[in-house]
C-alpha positions as a printed NumPy array, in Angstrom:
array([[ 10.386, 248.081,  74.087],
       [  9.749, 247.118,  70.409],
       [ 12.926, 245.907,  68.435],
       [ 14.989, 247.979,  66.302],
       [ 17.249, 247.49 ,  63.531],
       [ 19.47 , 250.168,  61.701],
       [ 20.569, 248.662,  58.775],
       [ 23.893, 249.403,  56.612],
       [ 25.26 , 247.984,  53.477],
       [ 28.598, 246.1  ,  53.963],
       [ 31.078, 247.079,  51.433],
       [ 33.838, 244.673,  49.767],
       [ 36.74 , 245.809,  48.348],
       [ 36.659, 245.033,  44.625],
       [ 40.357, 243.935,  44.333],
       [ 40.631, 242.221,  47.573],
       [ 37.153, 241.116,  48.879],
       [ 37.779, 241.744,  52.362],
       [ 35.456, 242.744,  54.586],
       [ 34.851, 246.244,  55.642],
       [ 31.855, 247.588,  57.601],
       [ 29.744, 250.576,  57.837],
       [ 29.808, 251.484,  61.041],
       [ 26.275, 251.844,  62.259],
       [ 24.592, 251.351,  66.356],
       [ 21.352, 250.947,  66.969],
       [ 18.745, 250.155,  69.667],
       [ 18.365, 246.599,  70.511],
       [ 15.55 , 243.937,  71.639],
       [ 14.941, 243.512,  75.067],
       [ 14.721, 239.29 ,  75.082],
       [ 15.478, 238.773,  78.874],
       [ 12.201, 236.848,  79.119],
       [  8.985, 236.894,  77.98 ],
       [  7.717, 237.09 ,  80.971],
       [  9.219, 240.462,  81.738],
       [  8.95 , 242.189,  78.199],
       [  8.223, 246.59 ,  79.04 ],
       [  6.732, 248.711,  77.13 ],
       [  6.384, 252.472,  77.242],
       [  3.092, 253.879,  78.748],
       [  1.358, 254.348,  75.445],
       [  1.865, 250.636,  74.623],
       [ -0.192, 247.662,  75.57 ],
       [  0.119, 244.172,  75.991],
       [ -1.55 , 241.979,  73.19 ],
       [ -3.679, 240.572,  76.52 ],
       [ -5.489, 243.654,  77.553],
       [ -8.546, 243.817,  76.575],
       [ -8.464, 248.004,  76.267],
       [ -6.771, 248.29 ,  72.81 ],
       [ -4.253, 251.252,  72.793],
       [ -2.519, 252.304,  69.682],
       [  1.466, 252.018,  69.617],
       [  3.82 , 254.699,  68.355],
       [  5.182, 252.935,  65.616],
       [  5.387, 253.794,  61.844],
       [  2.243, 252.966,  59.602],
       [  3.046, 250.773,  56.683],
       [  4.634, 253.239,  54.252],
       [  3.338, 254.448,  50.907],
       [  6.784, 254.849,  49.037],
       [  7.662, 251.311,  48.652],
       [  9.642, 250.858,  51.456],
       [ 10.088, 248.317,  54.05 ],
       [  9.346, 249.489,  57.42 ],
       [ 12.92 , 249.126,  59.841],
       [ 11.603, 250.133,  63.365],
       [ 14.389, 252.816,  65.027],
       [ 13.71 , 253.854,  68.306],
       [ 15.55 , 256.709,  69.563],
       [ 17.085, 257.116,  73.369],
       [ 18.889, 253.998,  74.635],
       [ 21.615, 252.731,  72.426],
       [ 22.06 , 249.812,  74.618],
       [ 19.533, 247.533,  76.075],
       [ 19.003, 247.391,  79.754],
       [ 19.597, 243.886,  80.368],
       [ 23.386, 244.399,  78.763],
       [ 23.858, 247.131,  81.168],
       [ 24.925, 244.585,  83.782],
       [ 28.183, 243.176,  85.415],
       [ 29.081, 241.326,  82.76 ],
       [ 28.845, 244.71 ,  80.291],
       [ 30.855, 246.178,  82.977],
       [ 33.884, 243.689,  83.148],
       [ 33.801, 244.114,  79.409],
       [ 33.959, 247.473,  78.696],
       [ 36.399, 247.608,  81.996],
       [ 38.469, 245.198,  79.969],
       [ 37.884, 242.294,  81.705],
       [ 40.185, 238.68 ,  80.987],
       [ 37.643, 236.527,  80.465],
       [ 36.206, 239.069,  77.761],
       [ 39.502, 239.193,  76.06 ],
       [ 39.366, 235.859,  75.587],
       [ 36.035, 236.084,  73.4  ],
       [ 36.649, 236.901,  69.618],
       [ 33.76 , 237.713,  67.255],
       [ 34.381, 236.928,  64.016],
       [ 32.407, 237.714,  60.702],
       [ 32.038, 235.735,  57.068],
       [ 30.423, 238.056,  53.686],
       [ 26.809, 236.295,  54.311],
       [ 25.646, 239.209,  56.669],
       [ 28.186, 241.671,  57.895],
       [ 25.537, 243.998,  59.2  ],
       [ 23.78 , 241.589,  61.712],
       [ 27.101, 240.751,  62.734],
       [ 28.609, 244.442,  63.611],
       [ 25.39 , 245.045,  65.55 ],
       [ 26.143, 241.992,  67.592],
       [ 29.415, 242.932,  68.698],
       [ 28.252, 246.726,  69.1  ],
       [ 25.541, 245.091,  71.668],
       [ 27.822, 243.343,  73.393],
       [ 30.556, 246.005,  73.863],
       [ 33.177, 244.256,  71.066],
       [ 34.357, 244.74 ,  68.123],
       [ 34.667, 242.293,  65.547],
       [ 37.979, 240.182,  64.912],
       [ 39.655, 241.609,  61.376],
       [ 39.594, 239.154,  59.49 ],
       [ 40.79 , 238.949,  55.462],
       [ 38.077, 237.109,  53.201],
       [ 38.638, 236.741,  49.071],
       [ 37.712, 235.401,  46.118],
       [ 40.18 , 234.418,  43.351],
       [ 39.605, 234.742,  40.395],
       [ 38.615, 231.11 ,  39.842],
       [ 35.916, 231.633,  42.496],
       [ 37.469, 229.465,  45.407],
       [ 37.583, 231.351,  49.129],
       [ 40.919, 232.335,  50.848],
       [ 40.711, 233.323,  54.763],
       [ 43.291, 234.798,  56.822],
       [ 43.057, 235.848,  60.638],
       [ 44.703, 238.887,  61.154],
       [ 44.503, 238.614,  64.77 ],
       [ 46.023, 235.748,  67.396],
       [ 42.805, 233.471,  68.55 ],
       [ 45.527, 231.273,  70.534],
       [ 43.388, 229.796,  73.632],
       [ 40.391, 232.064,  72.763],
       [ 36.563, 231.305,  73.033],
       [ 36.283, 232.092,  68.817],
       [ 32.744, 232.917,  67.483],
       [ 31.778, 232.456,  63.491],
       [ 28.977, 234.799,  62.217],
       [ 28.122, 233.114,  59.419],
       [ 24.386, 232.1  ,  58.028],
       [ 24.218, 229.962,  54.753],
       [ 22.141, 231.601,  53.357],
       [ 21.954, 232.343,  49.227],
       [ 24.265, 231.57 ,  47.696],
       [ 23.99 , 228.819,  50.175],
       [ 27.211, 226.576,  48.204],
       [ 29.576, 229.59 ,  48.941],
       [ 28.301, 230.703,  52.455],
       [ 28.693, 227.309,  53.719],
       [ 32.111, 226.609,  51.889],
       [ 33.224, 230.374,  53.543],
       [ 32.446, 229.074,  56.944],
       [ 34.511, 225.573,  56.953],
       [ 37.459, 227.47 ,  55.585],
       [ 37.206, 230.066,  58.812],
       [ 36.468, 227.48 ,  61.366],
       [ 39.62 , 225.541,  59.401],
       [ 41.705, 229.062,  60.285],
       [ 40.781, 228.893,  63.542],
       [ 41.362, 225.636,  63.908],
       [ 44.716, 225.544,  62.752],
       [ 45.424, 229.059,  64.853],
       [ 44.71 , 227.134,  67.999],
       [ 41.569, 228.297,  68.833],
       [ 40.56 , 226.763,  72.398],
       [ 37.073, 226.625,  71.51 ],
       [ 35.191, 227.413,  68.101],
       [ 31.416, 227.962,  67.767],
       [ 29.47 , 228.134,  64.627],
       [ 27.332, 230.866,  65.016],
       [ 24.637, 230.34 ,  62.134],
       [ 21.129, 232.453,  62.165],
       [ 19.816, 230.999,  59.155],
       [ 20.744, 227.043,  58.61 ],
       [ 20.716, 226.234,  54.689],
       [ 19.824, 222.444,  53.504],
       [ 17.701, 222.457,  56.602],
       [ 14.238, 221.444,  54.232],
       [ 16.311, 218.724,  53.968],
       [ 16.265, 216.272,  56.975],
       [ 14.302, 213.173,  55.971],
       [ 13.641, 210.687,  53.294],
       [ 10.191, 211.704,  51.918],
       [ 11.104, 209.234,  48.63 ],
       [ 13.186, 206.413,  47.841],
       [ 17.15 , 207.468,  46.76 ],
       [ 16.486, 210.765,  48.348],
       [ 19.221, 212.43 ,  50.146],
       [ 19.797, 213.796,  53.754],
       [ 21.467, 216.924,  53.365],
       [ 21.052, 218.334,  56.719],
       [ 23.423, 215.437,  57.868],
       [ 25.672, 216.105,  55.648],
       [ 26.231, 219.596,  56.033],
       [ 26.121, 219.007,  59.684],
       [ 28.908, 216.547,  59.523],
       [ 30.759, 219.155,  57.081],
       [ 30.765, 221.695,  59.762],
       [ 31.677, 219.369,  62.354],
       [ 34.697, 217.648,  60.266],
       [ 36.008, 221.191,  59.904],
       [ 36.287, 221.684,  63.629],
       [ 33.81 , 223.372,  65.066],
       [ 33.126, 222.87 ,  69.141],
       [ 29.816, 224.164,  68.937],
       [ 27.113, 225.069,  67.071],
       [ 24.565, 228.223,  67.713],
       [ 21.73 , 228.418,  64.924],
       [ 18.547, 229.809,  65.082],
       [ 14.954, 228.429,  64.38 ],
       [ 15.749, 225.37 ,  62.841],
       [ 13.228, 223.996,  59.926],
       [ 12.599, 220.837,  62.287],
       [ 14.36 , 220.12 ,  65.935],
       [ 15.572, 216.732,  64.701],
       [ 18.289, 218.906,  62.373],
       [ 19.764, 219.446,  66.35 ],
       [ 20.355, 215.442,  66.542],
       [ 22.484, 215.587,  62.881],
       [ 25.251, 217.234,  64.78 ],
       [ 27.674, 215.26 ,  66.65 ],
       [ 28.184, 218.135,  68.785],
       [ 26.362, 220.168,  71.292],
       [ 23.45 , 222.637,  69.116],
       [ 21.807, 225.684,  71.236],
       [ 18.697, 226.21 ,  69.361],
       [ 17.833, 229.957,  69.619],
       [ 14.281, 230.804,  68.723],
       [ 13.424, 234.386,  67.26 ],
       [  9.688, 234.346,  68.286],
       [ 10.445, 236.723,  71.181],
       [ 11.173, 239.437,  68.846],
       [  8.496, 238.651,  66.94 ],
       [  6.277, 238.503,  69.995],
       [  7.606, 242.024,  71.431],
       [  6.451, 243.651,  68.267],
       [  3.162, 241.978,  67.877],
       [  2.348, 243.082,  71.68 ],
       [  2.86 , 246.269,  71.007],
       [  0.161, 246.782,  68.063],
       [ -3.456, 247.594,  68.358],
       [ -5.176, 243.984,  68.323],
       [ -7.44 , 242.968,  71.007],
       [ -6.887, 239.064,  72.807],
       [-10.277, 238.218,  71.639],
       [ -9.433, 238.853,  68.154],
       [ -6.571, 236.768,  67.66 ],
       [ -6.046, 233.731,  65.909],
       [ -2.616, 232.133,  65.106],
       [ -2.583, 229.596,  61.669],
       [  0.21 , 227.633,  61.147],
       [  0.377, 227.06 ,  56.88 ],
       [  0.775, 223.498,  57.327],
       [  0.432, 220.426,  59.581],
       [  3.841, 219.928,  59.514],
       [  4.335, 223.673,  61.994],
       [  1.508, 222.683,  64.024],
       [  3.832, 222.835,  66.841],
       [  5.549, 225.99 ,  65.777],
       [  2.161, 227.73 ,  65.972],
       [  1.075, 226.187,  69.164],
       [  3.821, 227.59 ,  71.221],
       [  3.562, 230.918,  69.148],
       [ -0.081, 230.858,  70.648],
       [  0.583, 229.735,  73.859],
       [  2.522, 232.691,  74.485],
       [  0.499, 235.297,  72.434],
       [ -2.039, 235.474,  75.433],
       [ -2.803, 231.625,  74.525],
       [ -4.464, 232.43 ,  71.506],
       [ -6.67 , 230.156,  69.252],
       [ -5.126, 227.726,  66.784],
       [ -6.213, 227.203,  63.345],
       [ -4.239, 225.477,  60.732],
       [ -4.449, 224.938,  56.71 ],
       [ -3.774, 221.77 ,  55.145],
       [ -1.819, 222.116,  52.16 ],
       [ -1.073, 219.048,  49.184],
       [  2.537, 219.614,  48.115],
       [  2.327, 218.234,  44.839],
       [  6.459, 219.264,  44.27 ],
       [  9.313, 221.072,  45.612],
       [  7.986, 224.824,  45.992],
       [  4.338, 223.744,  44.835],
       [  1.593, 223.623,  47.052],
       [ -2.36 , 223.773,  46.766],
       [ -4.373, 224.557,  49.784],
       [ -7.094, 221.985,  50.145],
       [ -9.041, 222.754,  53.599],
       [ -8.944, 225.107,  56.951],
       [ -9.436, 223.742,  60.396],
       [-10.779, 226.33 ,  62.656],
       [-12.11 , 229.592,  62.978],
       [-11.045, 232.724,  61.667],
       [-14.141, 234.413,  60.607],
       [-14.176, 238.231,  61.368],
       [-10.295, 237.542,  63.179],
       [ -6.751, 238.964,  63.043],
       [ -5.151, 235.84 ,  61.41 ],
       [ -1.25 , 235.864,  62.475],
       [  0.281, 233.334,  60.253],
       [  3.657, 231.709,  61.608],
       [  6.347, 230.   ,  59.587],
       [  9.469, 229.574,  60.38 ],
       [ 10.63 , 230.713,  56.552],
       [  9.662, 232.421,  53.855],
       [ 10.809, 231.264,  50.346],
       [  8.896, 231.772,  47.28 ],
       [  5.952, 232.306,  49.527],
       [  3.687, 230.179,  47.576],
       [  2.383, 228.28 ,  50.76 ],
       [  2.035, 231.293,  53.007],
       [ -0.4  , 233.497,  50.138],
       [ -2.302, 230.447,  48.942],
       [ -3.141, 229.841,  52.914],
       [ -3.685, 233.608,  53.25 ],
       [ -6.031, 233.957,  49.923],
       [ -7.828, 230.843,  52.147],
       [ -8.558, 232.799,  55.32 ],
       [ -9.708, 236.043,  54.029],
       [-12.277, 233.775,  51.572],
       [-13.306, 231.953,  55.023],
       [-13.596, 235.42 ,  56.288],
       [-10.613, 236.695,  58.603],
       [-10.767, 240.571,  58.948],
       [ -7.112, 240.801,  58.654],
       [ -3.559, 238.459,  58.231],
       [  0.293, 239.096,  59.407],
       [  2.601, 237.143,  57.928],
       [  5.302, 236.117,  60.599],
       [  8.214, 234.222,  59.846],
       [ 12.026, 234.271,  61.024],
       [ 13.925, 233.547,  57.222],
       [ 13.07 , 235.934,  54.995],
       [ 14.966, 233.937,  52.016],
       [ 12.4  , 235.507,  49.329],
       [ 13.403, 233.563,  46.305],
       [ 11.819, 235.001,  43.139],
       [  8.298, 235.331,  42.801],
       [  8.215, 236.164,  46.667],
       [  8.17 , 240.026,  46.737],
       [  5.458, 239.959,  43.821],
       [  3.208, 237.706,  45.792],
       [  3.526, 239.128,  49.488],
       [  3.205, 242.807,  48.316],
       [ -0.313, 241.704,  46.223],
       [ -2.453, 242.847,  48.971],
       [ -3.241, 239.611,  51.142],
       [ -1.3  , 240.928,  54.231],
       [ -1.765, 243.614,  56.48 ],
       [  2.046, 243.512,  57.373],
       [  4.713, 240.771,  56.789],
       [  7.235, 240.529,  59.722],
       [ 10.705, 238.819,  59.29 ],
       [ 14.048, 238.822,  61.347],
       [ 17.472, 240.294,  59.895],
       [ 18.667, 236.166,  60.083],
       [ 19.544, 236.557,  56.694],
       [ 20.24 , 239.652,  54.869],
       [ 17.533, 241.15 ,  52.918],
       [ 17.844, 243.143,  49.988],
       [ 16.864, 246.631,  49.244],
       [ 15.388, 245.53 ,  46.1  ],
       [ 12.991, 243.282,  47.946],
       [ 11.566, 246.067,  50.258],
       [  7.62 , 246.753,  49.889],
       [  5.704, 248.603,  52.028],
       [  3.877, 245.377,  54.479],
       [  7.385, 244.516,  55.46 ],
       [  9.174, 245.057,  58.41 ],
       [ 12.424, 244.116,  60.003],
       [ 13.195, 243.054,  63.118],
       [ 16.239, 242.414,  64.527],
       [ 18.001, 239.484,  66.774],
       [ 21.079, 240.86 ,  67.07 ],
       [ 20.891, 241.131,  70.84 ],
       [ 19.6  , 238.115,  71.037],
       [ 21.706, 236.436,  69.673],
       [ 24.438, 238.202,  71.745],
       [ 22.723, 237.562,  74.889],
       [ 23.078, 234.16 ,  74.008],
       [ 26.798, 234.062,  72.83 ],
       [ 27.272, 235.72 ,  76.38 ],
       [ 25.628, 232.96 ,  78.353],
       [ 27.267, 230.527,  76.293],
       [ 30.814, 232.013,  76.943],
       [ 30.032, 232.378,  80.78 ],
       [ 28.84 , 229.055,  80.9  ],
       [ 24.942, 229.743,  81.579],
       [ 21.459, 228.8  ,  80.83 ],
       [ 20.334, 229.63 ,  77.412],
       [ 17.139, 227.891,  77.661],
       [ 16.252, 230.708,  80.837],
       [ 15.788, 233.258,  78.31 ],
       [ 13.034, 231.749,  76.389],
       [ 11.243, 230.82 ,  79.536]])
């Protein structure tokens, strides 16, 4: 089943700033394994060699994003288990998990709870007039298994500032246990010293968020797995490229077509996996000369992509100079066609202007972070991890393997 998304506009009070939602369901990804993903009959895996076209929308004309709905199901089969049951039965152990949302991305965060059978904590989030962040609980968290939607994302400063103060609520409400739940990780770029008197700022923040009492972080494809080893406390590292995966298996590209390119030496490893799994597709990769903070010039390609499907992976997009300088690269070296897959869509200005110019047959992000109307153009589309990311908030709660479902 390809992923869905439905997405609705959160709406903040203008004298108060608290949080209220649209309400808004729709059908989730199916991320039980890769090794089990189903498609309907008219759908084929990316490893067949007889090409069949999907069902899904062609890239639209109107200037619109593409936001794959799929009707039927409203839930996804591998909720519809015991677990679901004891939850919507009103089962203890449920009652003692509390969702909780921050202002970064309200609607990725209702269509968690609504795939999991919850509803989200109320919680009252404001802004005085000086700009600093007041957070009440409206609701007891006393010995409860609390979990913080919140991605830093822009503006990074007050997303990450939002979050300490509600893991500080919780803390001081005597939550029993308090996880971090953050789909996009800001500061993650940077986690090393590249020059002298350079700081670490993935350490930092990770201490911040630590200091302010969270038990537990959940984040999802990190910039580099050493950010995991910042944190004094225990990380589950969620990856998105199933989603990404279940959507690119069921388009019309042949195996023998396929190449993955990673933009940069430095995602080698990124790309690798993403090929392993994508019926162990070639490899190619561009190396890039970073001559400054969001400057790069592409120097060279290593591999193959004449007459291919290039599938580029990254795990962000920012002002997507990298990504269109590498794809300019493999259409002059003669690749038929390029997706742009990444699982950040943070699309800092002049992102939209360079991904719509024509390079890309389609550019596929996650609903991580919140992206804007004004930044829809027709090559994108949005996929969503909100079940997911719920899956994995239930294994975590019932004490399970995480790492199974990536397996």
């Amino acid at each position: 089943m390809a992923s869905s998304l439905l997405l609705s506009s959160p709406h903040l009070s203008s004298s108060s700033s608290s949080l209220v939602f649209s309400s808004s369901a729709s059908s989730l990804f199916n991320a039980t394994s890769l090794q089990n993903l189903a498609f309907n009959e008219s759908r084929c895996r990316i490893c067949t060699p007889k090409c069949v076209r999907c069902d899904l929308p062609e890239p639209s004309s109107s200037g619109k994003a593409i936001i794959p709905v799929l009707n039927g199901r409203t839930l996804p089969k591998f909720l519809e288990s015991a677990r679901m049951e004891k939850t919507v039965n009103g089962n203890s152990n449920s009652n003692r998990l509390k969702l909780f949302s921050g202002t970064a991305n309200p609607a990725l965060s209702q269509e968690i709870a609504c795939g999991m059978g919850l509803e989200l904590g109320k919680i009252y989030i404001k802004r005085f007039a000086d700009g600093e962040i007041y957070v009440q609980l409206q609701e007891s968290v006393r010995g409860c298994d609390v979990y913080l939607i919140q991605p830093t994302c822009p503006p990074a400063n007050e997303n990450l500032m939002e979050l300490q103060i509600m893991i500080d609520a919780c803390r001081r409400a005597s939550a029993k246990n308090i996880t971090a739940v953050i789909p996009y990780f800001g500061y993650a770029r940077a986690d090393r010293k590249t020059q002298g008197r350079e700081s670490i700022a993935a350490k930092l923040v990770a201490n911040l968020i630590t200091k302010a009492g969270a038990d537990r972080v959940l984040a999802c494809d990190l910039h580099s797995g050493q950010s995991m080893g910042y944190f004094d406390i225990p990380v589950d590292h969620v990856q998105c490229q199933p989603v990404i995966l279940d959507y690119l298996a069921s388009k019309m590209i042949c195996s023998n077509d396929l190449v993955v390119v990673s933009p940069d030496v430095g995602g080698v490893a990124r790309a690798r996996a993403f090929a392993k799994k994508l019926s162990d597709a070639p490899l190619a990769i561009v190396d890039k000369r970073r001559h400054g903070h969001n400057l790069a010039e592409v120097m060279n390609l290593i591999g193959d992509v004449k007459g291919k499907v290039a599938v580029m992976v990254d795990d962000m997009i920012d002002t997507a100079g990298t990504i269109t300088k590498g794809a300019a690269l493999l259409h002059d070296e003669g690749a038929r066609e390029v997706y742009a897959c990444c699982s950040h869509a943070v699309f800092s200005p002049p992102a939209v202007e360079r991904l719509s110019g024509g390079l890309f047959q389609e550019v596929i992000v996650t609903n991580t972070l919140p992206v804007a109307e004004k930044n829809y153009f027709p090559q994108l589309t949005i996929l969503s991890v909100a079940n997911l990311l719920g899956e994995t908030i239930w294994r975590i709660h019932d004490d399970s393997s995480v790492s199974s479902i990536f397996q």
